[in-house]
mmCIF file of C-alpha atoms in Angstrom:
data_model
loop_
_atom_site.group_PDB
_atom_site.id
_atom_site.type_symbol
_atom_site.label_atom_id
_atom_site.label_comp_id
_atom_site.label_asym_id
_atom_site.label_seq_id
_atom_site.Cartn_x
_atom_site.Cartn_y
_atom_site.Cartn_z
ATOM 1 C CA UNK P 1 47.169 106.331 -185.065
ATOM 2 C CA UNK P 2 50.582 107.999 -185.039
ATOM 3 C CA UNK P 3 51.359 110.335 -182.136
ATOM 4 C CA UNK P 4 53.988 112.886 -183.212
ATOM 5 C CA UNK P 5 56.256 114.587 -180.681
ATOM 6 C CA UNK P 6 54.754 117.295 -178.512
ATOM 7 C CA UNK P 7 56.269 120.697 -179.117
ATOM 8 C CA UNK P 8 56.826 122.367 -175.744
ATOM 9 C CA UNK P 9 58.343 125.884 -175.469
ATOM 10 C CA UNK P 10 60.182 126.502 -172.215
ATOM 11 C CA UNK P 11 58.168 128.697 -169.812
ATOM 12 C CA UNK P 12 59.215 131.812 -167.946
ATOM 13 C CA UNK P 13 60.492 135.323 -168.692
ATOM 14 C CA UNK P 14 64.056 134.226 -169.446
ATOM 15 C CA UNK P 15 62.876 131.792 -172.115
ATOM 16 C CA UNK P 16 60.615 134.509 -173.534
ATOM 17 C CA UNK P 17 63.554 136.885 -173.852
ATOM 18 C CA UNK P 18 65.580 134.213 -175.650
ATOM 19 C CA UNK P 19 62.619 133.439 -177.912
ATOM 20 C CA UNK P 20 62.097 137.072 -178.889
ATOM 21 C CA UNK P 21 65.795 137.594 -179.558
ATOM 22 C CA UNK P 22 65.977 134.509 -181.761
ATOM 23 C CA UNK P 23 62.801 135.412 -183.634
ATOM 24 C CA UNK P 24 64.158 138.894 -184.367
ATOM 25 C CA UNK P 25 67.090 137.417 -186.306
ATOM 26 C CA UNK P 26 65.514 134.248 -187.721
ATOM 27 C CA UNK P 27 64.485 135.772 -191.035
ATOM 28 C CA UNK P 28 60.846 134.632 -190.926
ATOM 29 C CA UNK P 29 58.882 137.919 -190.932
ATOM 30 C CA UNK P 30 55.151 137.578 -190.421
ATOM 31 C CA UNK P 31 53.206 138.177 -193.628
ATOM 32 C CA UNK P 32 50.290 140.050 -192.047
ATOM 33 C CA UNK P 33 50.952 143.564 -190.698
ATOM 34 C CA UNK P 34 47.656 144.249 -188.924
ATOM 35 C CA UNK P 35 48.969 143.771 -185.389
ATOM 36 C CA UNK P 36 52.131 145.759 -186.019
ATOM 37 C CA UNK P 37 50.713 149.209 -186.647
ATOM 38 C CA UNK P 38 47.131 148.386 -187.727
ATOM 39 C CA UNK P 39 47.990 148.371 -191.408
ATOM 40 C CA UNK P 40 45.352 147.288 -193.916
ATOM 41 C CA UNK P 41 44.770 143.520 -194.042
ATOM 42 C CA UNK P 42 46.371 141.897 -197.069
ATOM 43 C CA UNK P 43 45.841 138.741 -199.082
ATOM 44 C CA UNK P 44 47.702 136.725 -196.432
ATOM 45 C CA UNK P 45 45.891 138.159 -193.401
ATOM 46 C CA UNK P 46 43.925 135.657 -191.280
ATOM 47 C CA UNK P 47 40.283 136.419 -190.469
ATOM 48 C CA UNK P 48 41.034 137.285 -186.825
ATOM 49 C CA UNK P 49 43.335 140.059 -188.090
ATOM 50 C CA UNK P 50 40.588 141.321 -190.400
ATOM 51 C CA UNK P 51 38.227 141.369 -187.398
ATOM 52 C CA UNK P 52 40.787 143.286 -185.333
ATOM 53 C CA UNK P 53 41.276 145.868 -188.090
ATOM 54 C CA UNK P 54 37.500 146.182 -188.510
ATOM 55 C CA UNK P 55 37.019 146.841 -184.794
ATOM 56 C CA UNK P 56 39.789 149.455 -184.924
ATOM 57 C CA UNK P 57 38.174 151.245 -187.882
ATOM 58 C CA UNK P 58 34.810 151.446 -186.167
ATOM 59 C CA UNK P 59 36.320 152.559 -182.860
ATOM 60 C CA UNK P 60 38.259 155.315 -184.619
ATOM 61 C CA UNK P 61 35.120 156.406 -186.485
ATOM 62 C CA UNK P 62 32.852 156.287 -183.437
ATOM 63 C CA UNK P 63 30.562 153.714 -185.073
ATOM 64 C CA UNK P 64 31.007 150.754 -182.747
ATOM 65 C CA UNK P 65 27.241 150.334 -182.397
ATOM 66 C CA UNK P 66 27.294 148.814 -185.904
ATOM 67 C CA UNK P 67 29.658 146.016 -184.879
ATOM 68 C CA UNK P 68 28.242 142.498 -184.447
ATOM 69 C CA UNK P 69 29.451 140.177 -181.707
ATOM 70 C CA UNK P 70 32.779 138.498 -182.496
ATOM 71 C CA UNK P 71 34.043 135.461 -180.609
ATOM 72 C CA UNK P 72 37.675 134.740 -181.454
ATOM 73 C CA UNK P 73 40.570 136.914 -180.426
ATOM 74 C CA UNK P 74 44.282 136.791 -180.910
ATOM 75 C CA UNK P 75 46.594 136.494 -177.942
ATOM 76 C CA UNK P 76 47.969 139.783 -176.581
ATOM 77 C CA UNK P 77 51.350 138.295 -177.489
ATOM 78 C CA UNK P 78 50.478 138.427 -181.203
ATOM 79 C CA UNK P 79 51.817 141.967 -181.627
ATOM 80 C CA UNK P 80 54.904 141.160 -179.588
ATOM 81 C CA UNK P 81 55.830 138.113 -181.643
ATOM 82 C CA UNK P 82 54.883 139.739 -184.949
ATOM 83 C CA UNK P 83 57.037 142.778 -184.172
ATOM 84 C CA UNK P 84 59.954 140.571 -183.172
ATOM 85 C CA UNK P 85 59.661 138.566 -186.381
ATOM 86 C CA UNK P 86 60.094 141.823 -188.300
ATOM 87 C CA UNK P 87 63.246 142.557 -186.308
ATOM 88 C CA UNK P 88 61.502 145.418 -184.503
ATOM 89 C CA UNK P 89 62.028 144.713 -180.830
ATOM 90 C CA UNK P 90 61.370 148.424 -180.242
ATOM 91 C CA UNK P 91 57.694 147.676 -180.954
ATOM 92 C CA UNK P 92 57.154 144.957 -178.342
ATOM 93 C CA UNK P 93 56.736 147.141 -175.238
ATOM 94 C CA UNK P 94 53.558 147.484 -173.220
ATOM 95 C CA UNK P 95 53.027 151.244 -173.633
ATOM 96 C CA UNK P 96 51.067 152.277 -176.722
ATOM 97 C CA UNK P 97 52.489 155.801 -176.468
ATOM 98 C CA UNK P 98 56.007 154.644 -177.362
ATOM 99 C CA UNK P 99 55.087 152.476 -180.347
ATOM 100 C CA UNK P 100 57.510 153.366 -183.186
ATOM 101 C CA UNK P 101 56.068 156.114 -185.369
ATOM 102 C CA UNK P 102 57.431 154.605 -188.589
ATOM 103 C CA UNK P 103 55.436 151.413 -187.991
ATOM 104 C CA UNK P 104 52.180 153.122 -187.000
ATOM 105 C CA UNK P 105 49.462 153.597 -189.603
ATOM 106 C CA UNK P 106 47.131 156.579 -189.488
ATOM 107 C CA UNK P 107 44.510 154.226 -188.024
ATOM 108 C CA UNK P 108 46.888 153.275 -185.191
ATOM 109 C CA UNK P 109 47.248 156.949 -184.276
ATOM 110 C CA UNK P 110 43.478 157.545 -184.383
ATOM 111 C CA UNK P 111 42.824 154.478 -182.239
ATOM 112 C CA UNK P 112 45.364 155.633 -179.690
ATOM 113 C CA UNK P 113 43.602 158.995 -179.424
ATOM 114 C CA UNK P 114 40.186 157.370 -179.233
ATOM 115 C CA UNK P 115 41.154 154.812 -176.601
ATOM 116 C CA UNK P 116 42.185 157.512 -174.116
ATOM 117 C CA UNK P 117 38.577 158.582 -173.585
ATOM 118 C CA UNK P 118 36.384 156.162 -175.566
ATOM 119 C CA UNK P 119 32.629 156.332 -175.916
ATOM 120 C CA UNK P 120 32.570 152.529 -175.846
ATOM 121 C CA UNK P 121 34.776 151.164 -173.079
ATOM 122 C CA UNK P 122 34.053 147.533 -173.934
ATOM 123 C CA UNK P 123 35.106 147.839 -177.577
ATOM 124 C CA UNK P 124 38.168 149.891 -176.658
ATOM 125 C CA UNK P 125 39.243 147.340 -174.050
ATOM 126 C CA UNK P 126 38.675 144.492 -176.510
ATOM 127 C CA UNK P 127 40.865 146.151 -179.141
ATOM 128 C CA UNK P 128 43.586 147.040 -176.655
ATOM 129 C CA UNK P 129 43.719 143.413 -175.513
ATOM 130 C CA UNK P 130 43.946 142.236 -179.124
ATOM 131 C CA UNK P 131 46.869 144.600 -179.656
ATOM 132 C CA UNK P 132 48.670 143.393 -176.532
ATOM 133 C CA UNK P 133 48.106 146.377 -174.263
ATOM 134 C CA UNK P 134 46.642 144.676 -171.221
ATOM 135 C CA UNK P 135 47.413 147.514 -168.808
ATOM 136 C CA UNK P 136 45.710 150.067 -171.048
ATOM 137 C CA UNK P 137 42.668 147.794 -171.358
ATOM 138 C CA UNK P 138 42.490 147.528 -167.569
ATOM 139 C CA UNK P 139 42.712 151.324 -167.248
ATOM 140 C CA UNK P 140 39.876 151.827 -169.744
ATOM 141 C CA UNK P 141 37.659 149.568 -167.616
ATOM 142 C CA UNK P 142 38.738 151.187 -164.331
ATOM 143 C CA UNK P 143 40.618 148.067 -163.236
ATOM 144 C CA UNK P 144 44.084 149.402 -162.440
ATOM 145 C CA UNK P 145 44.150 147.597 -159.080
ATOM 146 C CA UNK P 146 42.018 144.450 -159.041
ATOM 147 C CA UNK P 147 42.102 141.376 -156.832
ATOM 148 C CA UNK P 148 40.039 138.506 -158.305
ATOM 149 C CA UNK P 149 39.399 137.218 -154.789
ATOM 150 C CA UNK P 150 37.299 140.284 -153.968
ATOM 151 C CA UNK P 151 36.353 141.745 -157.362
ATOM 152 C CA UNK P 152 32.674 142.339 -158.166
ATOM 153 C CA UNK P 153 31.781 142.486 -161.840
ATOM 154 C CA UNK P 154 30.305 145.629 -163.357
ATOM 155 C CA UNK P 155 27.088 144.527 -165.140
ATOM 156 C CA UNK P 156 27.911 146.628 -168.222
ATOM 157 C CA UNK P 157 31.492 145.383 -168.723
ATOM 158 C CA UNK P 158 31.605 142.022 -166.921
ATOM 159 C CA UNK P 159 32.746 139.796 -169.793
ATOM 160 C CA UNK P 160 35.512 142.145 -170.862
ATOM 161 C CA UNK P 161 36.628 142.579 -167.234
ATOM 162 C CA UNK P 162 37.063 138.811 -167.066
ATOM 163 C CA UNK P 163 39.109 138.907 -170.288
ATOM 164 C CA UNK P 164 41.390 141.564 -168.808
ATOM 165 C CA UNK P 165 41.863 139.534 -165.632
ATOM 166 C CA UNK P 166 42.630 136.424 -167.679
ATOM 167 C CA UNK P 167 45.717 138.114 -169.131
ATOM 168 C CA UNK P 168 47.008 139.343 -165.790
ATOM 169 C CA UNK P 169 49.068 137.236 -163.369
ATOM 170 C CA UNK P 170 46.520 135.727 -160.992
ATOM 171 C CA UNK P 171 46.066 132.239 -159.611
ATOM 172 C CA UNK P 172 43.830 130.244 -161.986
ATOM 173 C CA UNK P 173 41.765 128.990 -159.051
ATOM 174 C CA UNK P 174 41.039 132.574 -157.939
ATOM 175 C CA UNK P 175 40.034 133.575 -161.452
ATOM 176 C CA UNK P 176 37.690 130.609 -161.891
ATOM 177 C CA UNK P 177 36.133 131.170 -158.464
ATOM 178 C CA UNK P 178 35.466 134.790 -159.479
ATOM 179 C CA UNK P 179 33.923 133.609 -162.750
ATOM 180 C CA UNK P 180 31.599 131.230 -160.926
ATOM 181 C CA UNK P 181 30.490 134.033 -158.601
ATOM 182 C CA UNK P 182 29.752 136.135 -161.666
ATOM 183 C CA UNK P 183 27.819 133.351 -163.363
ATOM 184 C CA UNK P 184 25.628 133.062 -160.246
ATOM 185 C CA UNK P 185 25.145 136.839 -159.924
ATOM 186 C CA UNK P 186 21.602 137.661 -161.041
ATOM 187 C CA UNK P 187 22.476 141.358 -161.260
ATOM 188 C CA UNK P 188 24.416 140.592 -164.442
ATOM 189 C CA UNK P 189 22.704 140.277 -167.838
ATOM 190 C CA UNK P 190 21.873 136.712 -168.862
ATOM 191 C CA UNK P 191 24.247 136.823 -171.858
ATOM 192 C CA UNK P 192 27.119 137.902 -169.624
ATOM 193 C CA UNK P 193 26.384 135.218 -167.014
ATOM 194 C CA UNK P 194 26.271 132.537 -169.689
ATOM 195 C CA UNK P 195 29.525 133.709 -171.286
ATOM 196 C CA UNK P 196 31.279 133.782 -167.910
ATOM 197 C CA UNK P 197 29.971 130.301 -167.036
ATOM 198 C CA UNK P 198 31.221 128.935 -170.361
ATOM 199 C CA UNK P 199 34.640 130.413 -169.593
ATOM 200 C CA UNK P 200 34.830 128.050 -166.610
ATOM 201 C CA UNK P 201 33.633 125.092 -168.696
ATOM 202 C CA UNK P 202 36.182 125.686 -171.444
ATOM 203 C CA UNK P 203 39.065 126.352 -169.047
ATOM 204 C CA UNK P 204 38.479 123.085 -167.226
ATOM 205 C CA UNK P 205 37.781 121.221 -170.449
ATOM 206 C CA UNK P 206 41.018 122.281 -172.082
ATOM 207 C CA UNK P 207 42.954 121.171 -169.027
ATOM 208 C CA UNK P 208 41.133 117.835 -169.071
ATOM 209 C CA UNK P 209 39.739 118.433 -165.557
ATOM 210 C CA UNK P 210 36.330 116.893 -164.847
ATOM 211 C CA UNK P 211 35.635 119.025 -161.772
ATOM 212 C CA UNK P 212 32.641 120.187 -159.714
ATOM 213 C CA UNK P 213 33.162 123.798 -160.937
ATOM 214 C CA UNK P 214 32.933 122.568 -164.528
ATOM 215 C CA UNK P 215 29.593 120.871 -163.843
ATOM 216 C CA UNK P 216 28.202 123.815 -161.896
ATOM 217 C CA UNK P 217 29.207 126.216 -164.662
ATOM 218 C CA UNK P 218 27.683 123.930 -167.312
ATOM 219 C CA UNK P 219 24.400 123.821 -165.381
ATOM 220 C CA UNK P 220 24.354 127.594 -165.024
ATOM 221 C CA UNK P 221 24.965 128.026 -168.766
ATOM 222 C CA UNK P 222 22.226 125.528 -169.684
ATOM 223 C CA UNK P 223 19.777 127.479 -167.518
ATOM 224 C CA UNK P 224 20.387 130.586 -169.657
ATOM 225 C CA UNK P 225 19.659 129.395 -173.221
ATOM 226 C CA UNK P 226 20.285 132.048 -175.884
ATOM 227 C CA UNK P 227 17.910 132.926 -178.696
ATOM 228 C CA UNK P 228 20.678 133.949 -181.094
ATOM 229 C CA UNK P 229 21.987 131.188 -183.371
ATOM 230 C CA UNK P 230 25.686 132.023 -183.024
ATOM 231 C CA UNK P 231 25.357 132.177 -179.249
ATOM 232 C CA UNK P 232 23.619 128.768 -179.299
ATOM 233 C CA UNK P 233 26.489 127.430 -181.348
ATOM 234 C CA UNK P 234 28.988 128.662 -178.757
ATOM 235 C CA UNK P 235 26.910 127.139 -175.950
ATOM 236 C CA UNK P 236 26.685 123.648 -177.498
ATOM 237 C CA UNK P 237 30.346 123.714 -178.551
ATOM 238 C CA UNK P 238 31.510 124.519 -175.027
ATOM 239 C CA UNK P 239 29.134 122.029 -173.371
ATOM 240 C CA UNK P 240 30.594 119.257 -175.538
ATOM 241 C CA UNK P 241 33.560 119.275 -173.144
ATOM 242 C CA UNK P 242 31.369 117.725 -170.430
ATOM 243 C CA UNK P 243 30.696 114.358 -172.149
ATOM 244 C CA UNK P 244 34.119 114.429 -173.796
ATOM 245 C CA UNK P 245 35.839 114.398 -170.408
ATOM 246 C CA UNK P 246 33.898 111.353 -169.291
ATOM 247 C CA UNK P 247 34.652 109.513 -172.542
ATOM 248 C CA UNK P 248 31.151 109.739 -174.038
ATOM 249 C CA UNK P 249 32.024 110.189 -177.705
ATOM 250 C CA UNK P 250 28.438 109.838 -178.945
ATOM 251 C CA UNK P 251 27.122 112.645 -176.728
ATOM 252 C CA UNK P 252 30.149 114.799 -177.522
ATOM 253 C CA UNK P 253 29.429 114.687 -181.232
ATOM 254 C CA UNK P 254 25.683 115.083 -180.664
ATOM 255 C CA UNK P 255 26.378 118.434 -179.031
ATOM 256 C CA UNK P 256 28.849 119.408 -181.756
ATOM 257 C CA UNK P 257 26.194 118.519 -184.324
ATOM 258 C CA UNK P 258 23.737 120.805 -182.526
ATOM 259 C CA UNK P 259 26.400 123.511 -182.646
ATOM 260 C CA UNK P 260 26.815 122.981 -186.394
ATOM 261 C CA UNK P 261 23.066 123.203 -186.954
ATOM 262 C CA UNK P 262 22.852 126.424 -184.971
ATOM 263 C CA UNK P 263 25.680 127.885 -187.049
ATOM 264 C CA UNK P 264 23.938 126.956 -190.303
ATOM 265 C CA UNK P 265 20.644 128.465 -189.150
ATOM 266 C CA UNK P 266 22.224 131.913 -189.241
ATOM 267 C CA UNK P 267 21.911 133.689 -192.580
ATOM 268 C CA UNK P 268 24.246 136.689 -192.638
ATOM 269 C CA UNK P 269 23.241 139.468 -195.026
ATOM 270 C CA UNK P 270 25.826 142.231 -194.535
ATOM 271 C CA UNK P 271 29.608 142.167 -194.821
ATOM 272 C CA UNK P 272 29.941 142.667 -191.050
ATOM 273 C CA UNK P 273 27.513 139.847 -190.317
ATOM 274 C CA UNK P 274 29.385 137.534 -192.705
ATOM 275 C CA UNK P 275 32.634 138.384 -190.928
ATOM 276 C CA UNK P 276 31.059 137.564 -187.551
ATOM 277 C CA UNK P 277 29.565 134.325 -188.952
ATOM 278 C CA UNK P 278 32.981 133.153 -190.161
ATOM 279 C CA UNK P 279 34.564 134.272 -186.882
ATOM 280 C CA UNK P 280 32.207 131.908 -185.017
ATOM 281 C CA UNK P 281 32.549 129.126 -187.586
ATOM 282 C CA UNK P 282 36.324 128.798 -187.276
ATOM 283 C CA UNK P 283 36.481 127.645 -183.610
ATOM 284 C CA UNK P 284 33.548 125.301 -184.242
ATOM 285 C CA UNK P 285 35.272 123.456 -187.085
ATOM 286 C CA UNK P 286 38.602 123.582 -185.246
ATOM 287 C CA UNK P 287 36.898 121.888 -182.279
ATOM 288 C CA UNK P 288 35.285 119.255 -184.508
ATOM 289 C CA UNK P 289 38.607 118.436 -186.199
ATOM 290 C CA UNK P 290 40.513 118.318 -182.897
ATOM 291 C CA UNK P 291 37.825 116.137 -181.324
ATOM 292 C CA UNK P 292 38.017 113.620 -184.160
ATOM 293 C CA UNK P 293 41.775 113.584 -183.706
ATOM 294 C CA UNK P 294 41.567 113.061 -179.943
ATOM 295 C CA UNK P 295 38.995 110.296 -180.284
ATOM 296 C CA UNK P 296 41.176 108.309 -182.674
ATOM 297 C CA UNK P 297 39.731 109.266 -186.080
ATOM 298 C CA UNK P 298 42.533 111.116 -187.889
ATOM 299 C CA UNK P 299 41.059 110.754 -191.385
ATOM 300 C CA UNK P 300 37.809 112.326 -190.166
ATOM 301 C CA UNK P 301 39.895 115.080 -188.602
ATOM 302 C CA UNK P 302 41.535 115.723 -191.971
ATOM 303 C CA UNK P 303 38.107 115.939 -193.626
ATOM 304 C CA UNK P 304 36.870 118.303 -190.927
ATOM 305 C CA UNK P 305 39.919 120.518 -191.456
ATOM 306 C CA UNK P 306 38.754 121.139 -195.044
ATOM 307 C CA UNK P 307 36.318 123.662 -193.569
ATOM 308 C CA UNK P 308 39.195 125.504 -191.904
ATOM 309 C CA UNK P 309 41.092 125.678 -195.187
ATOM 310 C CA UNK P 310 37.998 127.181 -196.796
ATOM 311 C CA UNK P 311 37.402 129.660 -193.968
ATOM 312 C CA UNK P 312 40.963 130.730 -193.170
ATOM 313 C CA UNK P 313 43.696 129.581 -195.586
ATOM 314 C CA UNK P 314 46.116 132.165 -194.169
ATOM 315 C CA UNK P 315 45.693 131.298 -190.498
ATOM 316 C CA UNK P 316 48.519 129.361 -188.823
ATOM 317 C CA UNK P 317 45.936 127.470 -186.782
ATOM 318 C CA UNK P 318 44.363 126.014 -189.928
ATOM 319 C CA UNK P 319 47.607 124.359 -190.977
ATOM 320 C CA UNK P 320 48.473 123.322 -187.416
ATOM 321 C CA UNK P 321 45.198 121.378 -187.142
ATOM 322 C CA UNK P 322 45.406 119.965 -190.650
ATOM 323 C CA UNK P 323 49.077 119.090 -190.323
ATOM 324 C CA UNK P 324 48.537 117.345 -186.988
ATOM 325 C CA UNK P 325 45.659 115.321 -188.452
ATOM 326 C CA UNK P 326 47.703 114.328 -191.497
ATOM 327 C CA UNK P 327 50.602 113.245 -189.300
ATOM 328 C CA UNK P 328 48.277 111.119 -187.189
ATOM 329 C CA UNK P 329 46.895 109.554 -190.382
ATOM 330 C CA UNK P 330 50.439 108.778 -191.644
ATOM 331 C CA UNK P 331 49.865 110.930 -194.700
ATOM 332 C CA UNK P 332 53.414 112.262 -194.686
ATOM 333 C CA UNK P 333 53.623 114.103 -198.054
ATOM 334 C CA UNK P 334 50.360 115.962 -197.386
ATOM 335 C CA UNK P 335 51.552 116.818 -193.878
ATOM 336 C CA UNK P 336 54.727 118.314 -195.321
ATOM 337 C CA UNK P 337 52.596 120.446 -197.663
ATOM 338 C CA UNK P 338 50.391 121.622 -194.772
ATOM 339 C CA UNK P 339 53.356 122.639 -192.659
ATOM 340 C CA UNK P 340 54.948 124.303 -195.698
ATOM 341 C CA UNK P 341 51.894 126.569 -195.818
ATOM 342 C CA UNK P 342 52.313 127.450 -192.133
ATOM 343 C CA UNK P 343 56.031 128.172 -192.445
ATOM 344 C CA UNK P 344 55.350 130.466 -195.409
ATOM 345 C CA UNK P 345 53.107 132.652 -193.217
ATOM 346 C CA UNK P 346 56.135 133.514 -191.069
ATOM 347 C CA UNK P 347 56.181 134.599 -187.455
ATOM 348 C CA UNK P 348 56.627 132.540 -184.336
ATOM 349 C CA UNK P 349 54.186 129.686 -185.268
ATOM 350 C CA UNK P 350 56.562 128.823 -188.110
ATOM 351 C CA UNK P 351 58.860 127.245 -185.490
ATOM 352 C CA UNK P 352 56.400 124.496 -184.566
ATOM 353 C CA UNK P 353 55.418 123.994 -188.187
ATOM 354 C CA UNK P 354 59.063 123.645 -189.258
ATOM 355 C CA UNK P 355 59.756 121.126 -186.501
ATOM 356 C CA UNK P 356 56.795 118.901 -187.381
ATOM 357 C CA UNK P 357 57.542 119.267 -191.084
ATOM 358 C CA UNK P 358 61.010 117.953 -190.269
ATOM 359 C CA UNK P 359 59.478 115.019 -188.429
ATOM 360 C CA UNK P 360 57.281 114.200 -191.445
ATOM 361 C CA UNK P 361 60.266 114.510 -193.783
ATOM 362 C CA UNK P 362 62.132 112.063 -191.519
ATOM 363 C CA UNK P 363 59.302 109.573 -191.988
ATOM 364 C CA UNK P 364 59.736 109.950 -195.761
ATOM 365 C CA UNK P 365 63.455 109.227 -195.486
ATOM 366 C CA UNK P 366 64.396 112.743 -196.594
ATOM 367 C CA UNK P 367 67.054 113.195 -193.901
ATOM 368 C CA UNK P 368 68.816 116.251 -195.323
ATOM 369 C CA UNK P 369 65.543 118.143 -195.815
ATOM 370 C CA UNK P 370 64.429 117.105 -192.327
ATOM 371 C CA UNK P 371 67.651 118.429 -190.819
ATOM 372 C CA UNK P 372 67.197 121.773 -192.601
ATOM 373 C CA UNK P 373 63.641 122.034 -191.279
ATOM 374 C CA UNK P 374 64.710 121.183 -187.726
ATOM 375 C CA UNK P 375 67.432 123.831 -187.945
ATOM 376 C CA UNK P 376 64.959 126.452 -189.087
ATOM 377 C CA UNK P 377 62.703 125.589 -186.163
ATOM 378 C CA UNK P 378 65.585 125.857 -183.731
ATOM 379 C CA UNK P 379 66.667 129.169 -185.244
ATOM 380 C CA UNK P 380 63.211 130.640 -184.646
ATOM 381 C CA UNK P 381 62.795 129.228 -181.132
ATOM 382 C CA UNK P 382 65.798 127.602 -179.440
ATOM 383 C CA UNK P 383 63.934 127.158 -176.135
ATOM 384 C CA UNK P 384 61.806 124.197 -177.200
ATOM 385 C CA UNK P 385 61.825 120.663 -175.917
ATOM 386 C CA UNK P 386 59.902 118.207 -178.103
ATOM 387 C CA UNK P 387 58.802 114.911 -176.577
ATOM 388 C CA UNK P 388 56.660 112.065 -177.778
ATOM 389 C CA UNK P 389 56.348 108.392 -178.543
ATOM 390 C CA UNK P 390 58.819 108.581 -181.405
ATOM 391 C CA UNK P 391 61.100 111.219 -179.957
ATOM 392 C CA UNK P 392 62.214 111.480 -176.362
ATOM 393 C CA UNK P 393 63.958 114.828 -176.121
ATOM 394 C CA UNK P 394 65.154 116.939 -178.997
ATOM 395 C CA UNK P 395 66.839 120.295 -179.349
ATOM 396 C CA UNK P 396 67.843 120.223 -183.021
ATOM 397 C CA UNK P 397 70.924 122.251 -183.756
#
């Protein structure tokens, strides 16, 4: 299996400033305008943007009780990067009150008014996090000054409080210790305790850390089995990290199969329920594809990514997973096509896609096209170091 170079953006505030400045002049505007002003989703909007717009509409209308439970969420940096890609660095600040009026839709204005004194603090905080206003989300939940070492979760807002803390600068160990305390706290609702426990499982799993906190959190989550099919799917999908970290491929895929069965048991009947169903399905199939890739089965990963193409053909993550799998399978022309799709969506993720497209073009002997793709990547994000088995260090110019 081929291992392409890892694409590693430089960390820190200085690199971020360079990245935003480069993105503002790179000429790769994001195609979807949901996060920059809450404009109507278009044909090229990914499902997570449609979910975000849907939440905003219901918050503005005061009908949040009709919303189902969603699971995926964009990074708070989505708005920042999207605004920069449009050349609008005046829209990247952290105060919703100074968002440029010419970019704001009527819905943006109504949401801003509603989020000042919302009837539903959890939904308001969720939307504010999605739009990149972490401080406002903390204020809505009464968390202006919070220390995770001493914080006690509010039973009515515990999961969203954890989400707010996740996007604030705290030591990861303090945050995970707080989450474990919450998962043990019998004052909290069972659904909240399970969700908080799975946060610890997933955090450790993604780092590749087979730790005592991971096993304690997994045991706590197992002791709180959900009745809802989508929640069962999320439980089995997260618990698959436990055998994966100890190299038990059979048990890993047994749990992912249970997750798939739970997903298929759900029969959505309304448009909102179908949106929530697809919102849960995407991370499941992304996990399945990535797991095949990491266990040395790139062709199976490509097949698994077909579901992502069906669910979200305008999501950068779809083409990142599919492109990575095609590279690993040495299917260079198809990989170029996958990364072409990602580049066409614009925005910051186009930088990684352009770099790996260049690497695939190199494998095809198309040196001039590869150089152009590398240059585009560097123009979007000049802070990146790419390393790997076939490439030691590269800053294409």
